[in-house]
Structure formats: C-alpha cells, structure tokens
Short mmCIF file of C-alpha atoms in Angstrom, two decimals:
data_model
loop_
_atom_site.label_atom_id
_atom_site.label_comp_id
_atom_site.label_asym_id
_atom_site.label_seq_id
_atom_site.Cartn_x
_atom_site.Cartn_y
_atom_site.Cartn_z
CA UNK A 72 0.00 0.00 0.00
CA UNK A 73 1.49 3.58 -0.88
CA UNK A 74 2.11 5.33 2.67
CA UNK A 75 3.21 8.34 1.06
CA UNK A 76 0.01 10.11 0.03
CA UNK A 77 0.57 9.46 -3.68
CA UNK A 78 -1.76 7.16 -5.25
CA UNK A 79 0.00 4.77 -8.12
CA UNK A 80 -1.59 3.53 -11.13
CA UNK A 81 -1.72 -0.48 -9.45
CA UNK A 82 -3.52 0.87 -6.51
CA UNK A 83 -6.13 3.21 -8.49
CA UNK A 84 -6.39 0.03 -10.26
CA UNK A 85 -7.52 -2.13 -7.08
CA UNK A 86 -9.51 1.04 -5.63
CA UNK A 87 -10.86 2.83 -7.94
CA UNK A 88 -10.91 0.68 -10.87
CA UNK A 89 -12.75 -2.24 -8.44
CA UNK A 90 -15.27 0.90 -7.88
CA UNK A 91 -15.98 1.64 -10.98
CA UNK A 92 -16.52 -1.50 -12.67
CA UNK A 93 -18.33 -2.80 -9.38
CA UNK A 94 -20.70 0.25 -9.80
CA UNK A 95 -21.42 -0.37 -13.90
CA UNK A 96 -21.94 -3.76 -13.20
CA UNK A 97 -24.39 -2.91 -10.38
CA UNK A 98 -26.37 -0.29 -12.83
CA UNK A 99 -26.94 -2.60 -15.44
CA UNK A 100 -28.77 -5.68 -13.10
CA UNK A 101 -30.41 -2.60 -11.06
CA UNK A 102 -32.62 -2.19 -14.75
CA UNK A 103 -32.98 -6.04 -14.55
CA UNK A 104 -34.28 -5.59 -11.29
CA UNK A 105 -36.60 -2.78 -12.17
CA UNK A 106 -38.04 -4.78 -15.31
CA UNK A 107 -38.55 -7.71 -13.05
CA UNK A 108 -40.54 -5.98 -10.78
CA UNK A 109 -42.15 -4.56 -13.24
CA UNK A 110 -43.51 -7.97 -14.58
CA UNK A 111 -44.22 -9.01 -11.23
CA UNK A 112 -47.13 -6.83 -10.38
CA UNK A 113 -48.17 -6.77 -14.20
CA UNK A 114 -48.44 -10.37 -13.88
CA UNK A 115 -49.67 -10.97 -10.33
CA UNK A 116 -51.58 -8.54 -9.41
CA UNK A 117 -53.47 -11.25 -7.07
CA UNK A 118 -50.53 -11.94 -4.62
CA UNK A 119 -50.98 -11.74 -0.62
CA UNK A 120 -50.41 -7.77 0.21
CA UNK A 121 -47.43 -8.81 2.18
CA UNK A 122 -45.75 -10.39 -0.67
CA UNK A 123 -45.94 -7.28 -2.44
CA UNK A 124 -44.69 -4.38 -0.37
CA UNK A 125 -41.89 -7.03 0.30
CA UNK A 126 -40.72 -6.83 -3.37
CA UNK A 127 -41.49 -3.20 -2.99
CA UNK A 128 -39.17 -2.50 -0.57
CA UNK A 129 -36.51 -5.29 -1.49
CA UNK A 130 -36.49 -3.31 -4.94
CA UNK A 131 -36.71 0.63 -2.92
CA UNK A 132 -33.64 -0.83 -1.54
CA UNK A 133 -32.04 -1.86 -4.20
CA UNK A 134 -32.25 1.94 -5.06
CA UNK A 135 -30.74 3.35 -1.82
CA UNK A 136 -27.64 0.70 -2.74
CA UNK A 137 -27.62 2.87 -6.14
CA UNK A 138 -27.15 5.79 -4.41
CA UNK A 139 -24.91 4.94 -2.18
CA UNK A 140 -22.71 3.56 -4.67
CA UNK A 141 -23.38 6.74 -6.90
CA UNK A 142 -22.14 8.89 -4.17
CA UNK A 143 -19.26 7.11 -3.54
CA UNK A 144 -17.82 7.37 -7.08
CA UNK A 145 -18.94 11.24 -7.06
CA UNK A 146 -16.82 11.58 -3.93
CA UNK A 147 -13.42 9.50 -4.99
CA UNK A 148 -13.55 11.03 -8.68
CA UNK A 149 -14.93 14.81 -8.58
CA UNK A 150 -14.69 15.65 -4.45
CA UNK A 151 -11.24 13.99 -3.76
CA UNK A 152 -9.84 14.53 -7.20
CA UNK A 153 -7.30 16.54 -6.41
CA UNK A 154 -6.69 15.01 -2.93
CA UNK A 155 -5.93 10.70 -4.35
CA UNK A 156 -4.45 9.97 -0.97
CA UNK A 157 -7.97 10.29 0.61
CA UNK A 158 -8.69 6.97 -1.42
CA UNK A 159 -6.48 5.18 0.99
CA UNK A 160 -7.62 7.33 4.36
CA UNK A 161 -11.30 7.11 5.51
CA UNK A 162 -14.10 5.65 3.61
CA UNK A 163 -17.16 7.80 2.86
CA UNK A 164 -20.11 7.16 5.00
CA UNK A 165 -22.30 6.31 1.77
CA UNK A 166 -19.37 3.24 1.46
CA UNK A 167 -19.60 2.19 4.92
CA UNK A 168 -23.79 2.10 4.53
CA UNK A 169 -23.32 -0.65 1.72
CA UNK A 170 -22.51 -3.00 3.99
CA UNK A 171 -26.12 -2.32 6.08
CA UNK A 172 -28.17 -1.96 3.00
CA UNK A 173 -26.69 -4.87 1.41
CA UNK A 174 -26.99 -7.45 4.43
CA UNK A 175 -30.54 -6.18 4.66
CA UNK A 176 -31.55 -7.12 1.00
CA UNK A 177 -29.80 -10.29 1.40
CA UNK A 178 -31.25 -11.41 4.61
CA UNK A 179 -34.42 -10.51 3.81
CA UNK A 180 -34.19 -12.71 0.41
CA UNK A 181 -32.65 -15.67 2.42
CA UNK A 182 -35.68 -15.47 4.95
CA UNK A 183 -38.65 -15.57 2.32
CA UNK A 184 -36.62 -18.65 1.21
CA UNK A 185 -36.27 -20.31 4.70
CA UNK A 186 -40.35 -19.72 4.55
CA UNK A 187 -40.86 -21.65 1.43
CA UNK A 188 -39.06 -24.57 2.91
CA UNK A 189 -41.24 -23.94 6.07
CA UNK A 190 -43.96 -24.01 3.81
CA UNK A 191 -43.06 -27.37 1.75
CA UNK A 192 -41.36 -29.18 5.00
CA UNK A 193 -43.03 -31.12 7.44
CA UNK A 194 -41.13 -29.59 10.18
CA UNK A 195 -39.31 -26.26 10.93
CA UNK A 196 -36.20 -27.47 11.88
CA UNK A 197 -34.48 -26.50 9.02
CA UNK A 198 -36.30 -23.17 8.38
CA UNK A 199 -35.23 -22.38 11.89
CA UNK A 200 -31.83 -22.83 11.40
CA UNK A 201 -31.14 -20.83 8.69
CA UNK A 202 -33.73 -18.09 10.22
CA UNK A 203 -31.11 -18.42 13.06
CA UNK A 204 -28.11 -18.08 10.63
CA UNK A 205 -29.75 -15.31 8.95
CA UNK A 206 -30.28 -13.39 12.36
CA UNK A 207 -26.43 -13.52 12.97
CA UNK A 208 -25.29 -12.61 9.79
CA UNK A 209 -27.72 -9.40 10.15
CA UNK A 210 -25.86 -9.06 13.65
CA UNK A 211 -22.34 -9.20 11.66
CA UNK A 212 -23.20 -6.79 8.78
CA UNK A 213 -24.92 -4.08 11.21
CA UNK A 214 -21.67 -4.68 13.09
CA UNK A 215 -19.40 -3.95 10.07
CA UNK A 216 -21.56 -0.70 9.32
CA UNK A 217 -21.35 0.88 13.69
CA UNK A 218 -17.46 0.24 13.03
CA UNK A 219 -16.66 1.16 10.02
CA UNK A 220 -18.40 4.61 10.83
CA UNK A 221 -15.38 5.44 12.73
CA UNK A 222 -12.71 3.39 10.98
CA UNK A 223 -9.19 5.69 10.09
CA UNK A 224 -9.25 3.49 6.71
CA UNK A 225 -10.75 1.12 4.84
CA UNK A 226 -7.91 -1.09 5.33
CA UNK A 227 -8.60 -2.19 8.75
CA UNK A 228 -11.09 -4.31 7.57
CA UNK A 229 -8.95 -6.38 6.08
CA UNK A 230 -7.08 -6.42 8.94
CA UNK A 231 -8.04 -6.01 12.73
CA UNK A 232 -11.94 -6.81 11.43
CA UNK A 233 -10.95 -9.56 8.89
CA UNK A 234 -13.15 -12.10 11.37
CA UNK A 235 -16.45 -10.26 11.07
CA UNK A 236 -16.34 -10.16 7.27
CA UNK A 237 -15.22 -13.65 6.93
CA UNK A 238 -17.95 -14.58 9.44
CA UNK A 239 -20.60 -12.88 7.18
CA UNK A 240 -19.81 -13.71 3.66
CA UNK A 241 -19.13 -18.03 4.61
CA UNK A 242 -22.63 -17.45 6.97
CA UNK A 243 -23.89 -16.68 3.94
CA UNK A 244 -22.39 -19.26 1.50
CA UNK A 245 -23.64 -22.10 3.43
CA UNK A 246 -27.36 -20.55 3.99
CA UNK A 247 -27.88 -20.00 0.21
CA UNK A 248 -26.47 -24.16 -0.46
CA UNK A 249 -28.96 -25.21 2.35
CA UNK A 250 -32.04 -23.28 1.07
CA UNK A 251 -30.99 -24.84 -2.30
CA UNK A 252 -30.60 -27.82 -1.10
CA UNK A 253 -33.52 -28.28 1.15
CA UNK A 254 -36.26 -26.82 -1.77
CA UNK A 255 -34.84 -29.61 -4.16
CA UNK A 256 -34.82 -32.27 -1.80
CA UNK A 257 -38.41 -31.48 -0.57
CA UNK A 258 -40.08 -30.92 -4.04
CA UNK A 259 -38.77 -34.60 -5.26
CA UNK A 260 -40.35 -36.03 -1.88
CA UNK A 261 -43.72 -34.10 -2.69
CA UNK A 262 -43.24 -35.63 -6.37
CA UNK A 263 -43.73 -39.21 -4.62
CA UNK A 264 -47.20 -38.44 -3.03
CA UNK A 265 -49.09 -37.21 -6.06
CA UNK A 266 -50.63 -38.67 -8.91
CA UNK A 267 -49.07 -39.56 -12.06
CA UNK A 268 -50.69 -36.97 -14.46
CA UNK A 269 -49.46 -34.29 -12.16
CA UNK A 270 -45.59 -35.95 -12.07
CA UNK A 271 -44.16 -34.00 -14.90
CA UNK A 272 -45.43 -30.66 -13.75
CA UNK A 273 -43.47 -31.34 -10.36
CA UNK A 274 -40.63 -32.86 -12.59
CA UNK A 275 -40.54 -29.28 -14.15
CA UNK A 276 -41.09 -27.29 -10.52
CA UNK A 277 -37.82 -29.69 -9.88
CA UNK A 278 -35.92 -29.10 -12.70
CA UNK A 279 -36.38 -24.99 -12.54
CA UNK A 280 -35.67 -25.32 -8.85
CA UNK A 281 -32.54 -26.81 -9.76
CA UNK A 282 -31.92 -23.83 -12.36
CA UNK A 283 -32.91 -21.25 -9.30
CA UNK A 284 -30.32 -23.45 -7.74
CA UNK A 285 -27.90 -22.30 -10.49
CA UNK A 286 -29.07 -18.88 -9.06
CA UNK A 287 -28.15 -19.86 -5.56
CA UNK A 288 -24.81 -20.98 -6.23
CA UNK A 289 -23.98 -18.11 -7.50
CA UNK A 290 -25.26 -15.77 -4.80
CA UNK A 291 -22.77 -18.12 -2.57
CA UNK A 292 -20.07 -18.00 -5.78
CA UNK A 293 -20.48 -14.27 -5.39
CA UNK A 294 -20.35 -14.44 -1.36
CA UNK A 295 -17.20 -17.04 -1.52
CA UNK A 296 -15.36 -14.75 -4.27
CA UNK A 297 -15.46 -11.89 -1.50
CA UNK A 298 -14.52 -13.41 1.10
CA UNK A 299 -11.10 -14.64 -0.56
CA UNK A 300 -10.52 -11.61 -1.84
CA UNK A 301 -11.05 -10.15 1.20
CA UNK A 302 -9.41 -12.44 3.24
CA UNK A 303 -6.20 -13.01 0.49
CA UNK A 304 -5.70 -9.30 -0.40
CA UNK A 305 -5.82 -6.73 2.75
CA UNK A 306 -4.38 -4.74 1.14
CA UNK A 307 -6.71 -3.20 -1.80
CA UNK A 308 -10.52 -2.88 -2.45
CA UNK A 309 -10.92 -5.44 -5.24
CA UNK A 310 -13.35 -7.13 -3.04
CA UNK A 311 -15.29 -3.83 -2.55
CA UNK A 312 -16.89 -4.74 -6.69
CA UNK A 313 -18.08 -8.24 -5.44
CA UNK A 314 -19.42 -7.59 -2.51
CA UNK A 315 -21.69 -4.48 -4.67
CA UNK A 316 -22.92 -7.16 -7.13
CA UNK A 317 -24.36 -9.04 -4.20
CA UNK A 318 -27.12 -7.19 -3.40
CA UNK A 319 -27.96 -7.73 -7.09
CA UNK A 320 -27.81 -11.14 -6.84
CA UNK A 321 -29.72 -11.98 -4.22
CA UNK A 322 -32.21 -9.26 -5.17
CA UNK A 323 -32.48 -10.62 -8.94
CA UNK A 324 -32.99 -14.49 -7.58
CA UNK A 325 -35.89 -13.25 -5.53
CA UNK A 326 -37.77 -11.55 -8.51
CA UNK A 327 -36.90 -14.35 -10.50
CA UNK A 328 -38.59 -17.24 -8.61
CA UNK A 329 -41.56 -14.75 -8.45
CA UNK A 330 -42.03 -14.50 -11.69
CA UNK A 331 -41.14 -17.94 -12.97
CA UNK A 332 -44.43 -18.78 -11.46
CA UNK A 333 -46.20 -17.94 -14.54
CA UNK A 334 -44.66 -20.54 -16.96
CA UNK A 335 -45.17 -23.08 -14.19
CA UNK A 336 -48.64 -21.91 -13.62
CA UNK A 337 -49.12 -22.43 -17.77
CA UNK A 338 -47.74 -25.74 -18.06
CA UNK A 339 -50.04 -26.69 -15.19
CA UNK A 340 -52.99 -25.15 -17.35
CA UNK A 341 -54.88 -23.46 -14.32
CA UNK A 342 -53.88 -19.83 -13.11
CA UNK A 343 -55.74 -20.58 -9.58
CA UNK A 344 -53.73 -24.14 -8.72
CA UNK A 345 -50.18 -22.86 -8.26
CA UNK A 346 -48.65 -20.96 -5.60
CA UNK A 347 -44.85 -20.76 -5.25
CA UNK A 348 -44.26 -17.91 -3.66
CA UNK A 349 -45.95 -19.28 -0.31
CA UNK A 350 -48.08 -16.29 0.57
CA UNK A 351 -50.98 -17.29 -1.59
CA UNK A 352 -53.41 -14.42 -2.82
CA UNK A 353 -56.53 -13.21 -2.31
CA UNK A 354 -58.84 -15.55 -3.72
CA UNK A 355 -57.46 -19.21 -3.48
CA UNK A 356 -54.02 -21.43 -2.27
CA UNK A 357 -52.07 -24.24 -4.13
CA UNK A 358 -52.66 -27.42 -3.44
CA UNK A 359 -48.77 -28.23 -3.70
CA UNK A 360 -47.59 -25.19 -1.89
CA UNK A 361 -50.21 -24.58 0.82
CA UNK A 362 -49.55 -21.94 3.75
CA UNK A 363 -48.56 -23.14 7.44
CA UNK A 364 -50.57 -24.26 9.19
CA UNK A 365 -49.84 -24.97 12.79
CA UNK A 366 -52.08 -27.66 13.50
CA UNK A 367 -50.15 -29.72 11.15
CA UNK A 368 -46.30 -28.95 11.57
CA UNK A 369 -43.97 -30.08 14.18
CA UNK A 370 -42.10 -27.42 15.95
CA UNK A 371 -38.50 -26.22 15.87
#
C-alpha cells in the first residue's frame, strides 16, 4: 500500500478501478431488477399484500444501494480529485452504509426462502436454522456498518476486522447451499405423493428449482469470491466490486422465482392451482404449496 500520500496507477487500479466497474456492473442488473418488478405486479396482481410491499421494498432498496454507490464514485472522482491519498484514508459514509443496505436485502431474500421450505417441509427445523443463521449474519453486517463509521481506513477491515467479514460472507455461502438444497430435496419427496398426471409438472417445478439453484450458487459463488478476496488481499478494495454485485444477486434471484411462477402456472394449465411464492393471494391457495398451518407442523 502507498504510505506516502501518492496514489499509483496499481492501486487506483484495485480502488478505484474495483469501484468503478463494481458500480457499472451494479447499474446494469439494477434495470434487470426494475423490469422484473415490473412484470411481477403486471403479472400478479393477485398476490398476498405482504408479498408485495416485500418486493417493494426489497427493490426501494435496491435503489438506496444505487445511491450509495453513486455517491461514492462522485466523492473518490470529482470531491477527492485533487486530494488521491484520501482513497487510501477514511471511507465515505455512503461506502460504509453498503454494507447495512446490502446485508438487509440479502437477509431478507434468504428469509422468504427459509419460509418456502417452512412451507413445503413437514417440520421447521431446518427453516429455523437458517432463520437463526440469517439473524447472525444481520448481527455481523450491522456490526461492520457501527465500526466502520469510525474506521481511520478502509484497510482495517482487512485487517483487525478480517473475522467479522469472513464470518458474514461463509454465513452466507452455506445458507444460500442449504435453502438450495432443502427446496430440491423437498419438491422430489412431494413428487412421490401425487398422482401420475401431475408428475411431470413437479418434474418441471424440480428441474427450474434446480436452475434457481444455479441462481443460488452463484449468490454463494459471489459471497465465496469476496470473502477470498477479502481475506487473500488486505491490502486493496478489489473485493469492494463483489461484494456491490451481491445485493444484485440476491435481489435478482428473488424476482426471478416470483415471476417464474407464470410458466409453471401455464404448463399446469390453471392460473388458480399454483402458488410458489408461499403467501398465496386473495382468492385461493395451491394445493402443492399450501400456507402453514400450525395444526399440522412439528415445531423447531
């Protein structure tokens, strides 16, 4: 790192350069966010009230993330311009409120998960577990943000707070491979207790369960990459452009399984039979994908 309050090309490359393309990067799946929600309430317009200010505000904070990130670059490139070294010195508080806003989008996305499986499983065991997991991570992120308010640099979280980052990002790893996990495993032992003209529908819930899956894995790909980087290389921001396309992510995998409800709900030939998001709507509930019910689940 360059102590001498100069700021060389290989560091504006790891700072500012990880910024920048983070931030681009982040723009462009913020509009695939915004037409996804967009199709959402175009499409179900029906869905439980809850359900929908959830999207709301996972996608109002998708926005703040935006901002954030825009007012970081305004800050290193037109504030600090003619002051580089302040790249290396104190983060901006707009930097420092990523980390809030994006364990915030992320829990929230990994709890409406852990609901599903609630939702599909005969016991909430598992649902529990990774509500549990979801309440530390929250705990670790909100952490991050009170400390880094007063950090000197950004540095020291590569350093003194390595653990807490670490802690977050693999917390987060292994809850997206268990939700994954768990919503496979449970839709092929719902495929044994139906009848056979309804088999290849679930065979197709399965299969694009394994393809949200794909989208899983690469939440945790995205959470794993970060914490390497940040755990590997102290000394530079590189991580700082992963950890911006997470919110994304998880945010993007959310509107996704909303919305592949509706080629589901086609091949099933019914629009009032399927219900994957586990809220239900106004008028009816799936068969497949009932609500909770407490009189028939076991408890944690």
């Amino acid at each position: 790192m360059n102590t001498g309050g100069v700021l060389g090309a290989s560091e504006a490359n790891s700072t500012l350069g990880a910024l920048l393309i983070g931030t681009l990067a982040g723009c462009v799946l913020y509009g695939v966010s915004t037409v996804q929600v967009y199709l959402y309430y175009k499409r179900f317009p029906d869905d439980h009230w809850i359900l929908r200010y959830f999207v709301l505000f996972i996608w109002l904070m998708e926005g703040a993330h935006v901002g954030a990130i825009a007012n970081t670059l305004y800050i290193v490139c037109i504030t600090d311009y003619v002051h580089p070294e302040r790249l290396l010195g104190r983060p901006p508080p707009s930097t420092i409120g990523l980390f809030l806003i994006t364990v915030t989008i992320a829990v929230g996305v990994q709890l409406f998960f852990s609901y599903r499986i609630w939702i599909l499983s005969q016991s909430r065991i598992i649902p529990c577990l990774m509500t549990l997991i979801s309440v530390v991570r929250f705990a670790l992120g909100t952490s991050l943000f009170a400390i880094g308010i007063n950090i000197p640099t950004l540095d020291e979280f590569g350093t003194k707070w390595r653990w807490l980052g670490i802690s977050m990002w693999g917390l987060s790893a292994v809850e997206d491979l268990t939700i994954t996990a768990s919503l496979v495993f449970l839709l092929a032992r719902h495929r044994k207790h139906v009848h056979r003209a309804t088999t290849a529908f679930l065979d197709k819930i399965i299969m694009w369960s394994i393809e949200l899956a794909e989208t899983g894995m690469l939440t945790a790909s995205f959470s794993l990459t970060t914490l390497i980087l940040y755990r590997t290389m102290p000394n530079n921001e590189i991580w700082i452009g992963f950890s911006i396309l997470e919110a994304r992510m998880f945010a993007n995998s959310f509107y996704a399984s909303l919305n592949s409800r509706t080629v589901l709900r086609d091949m099933q030939g019914s629009s009032h039979n399927l219900n994957l998001s586990g809220f239900g709507n106004k008028t009816n509930q799936s068969v497949l994908f009932k609500p909770f019910s407490p009189a028939t689940r076991s408890g944690c």
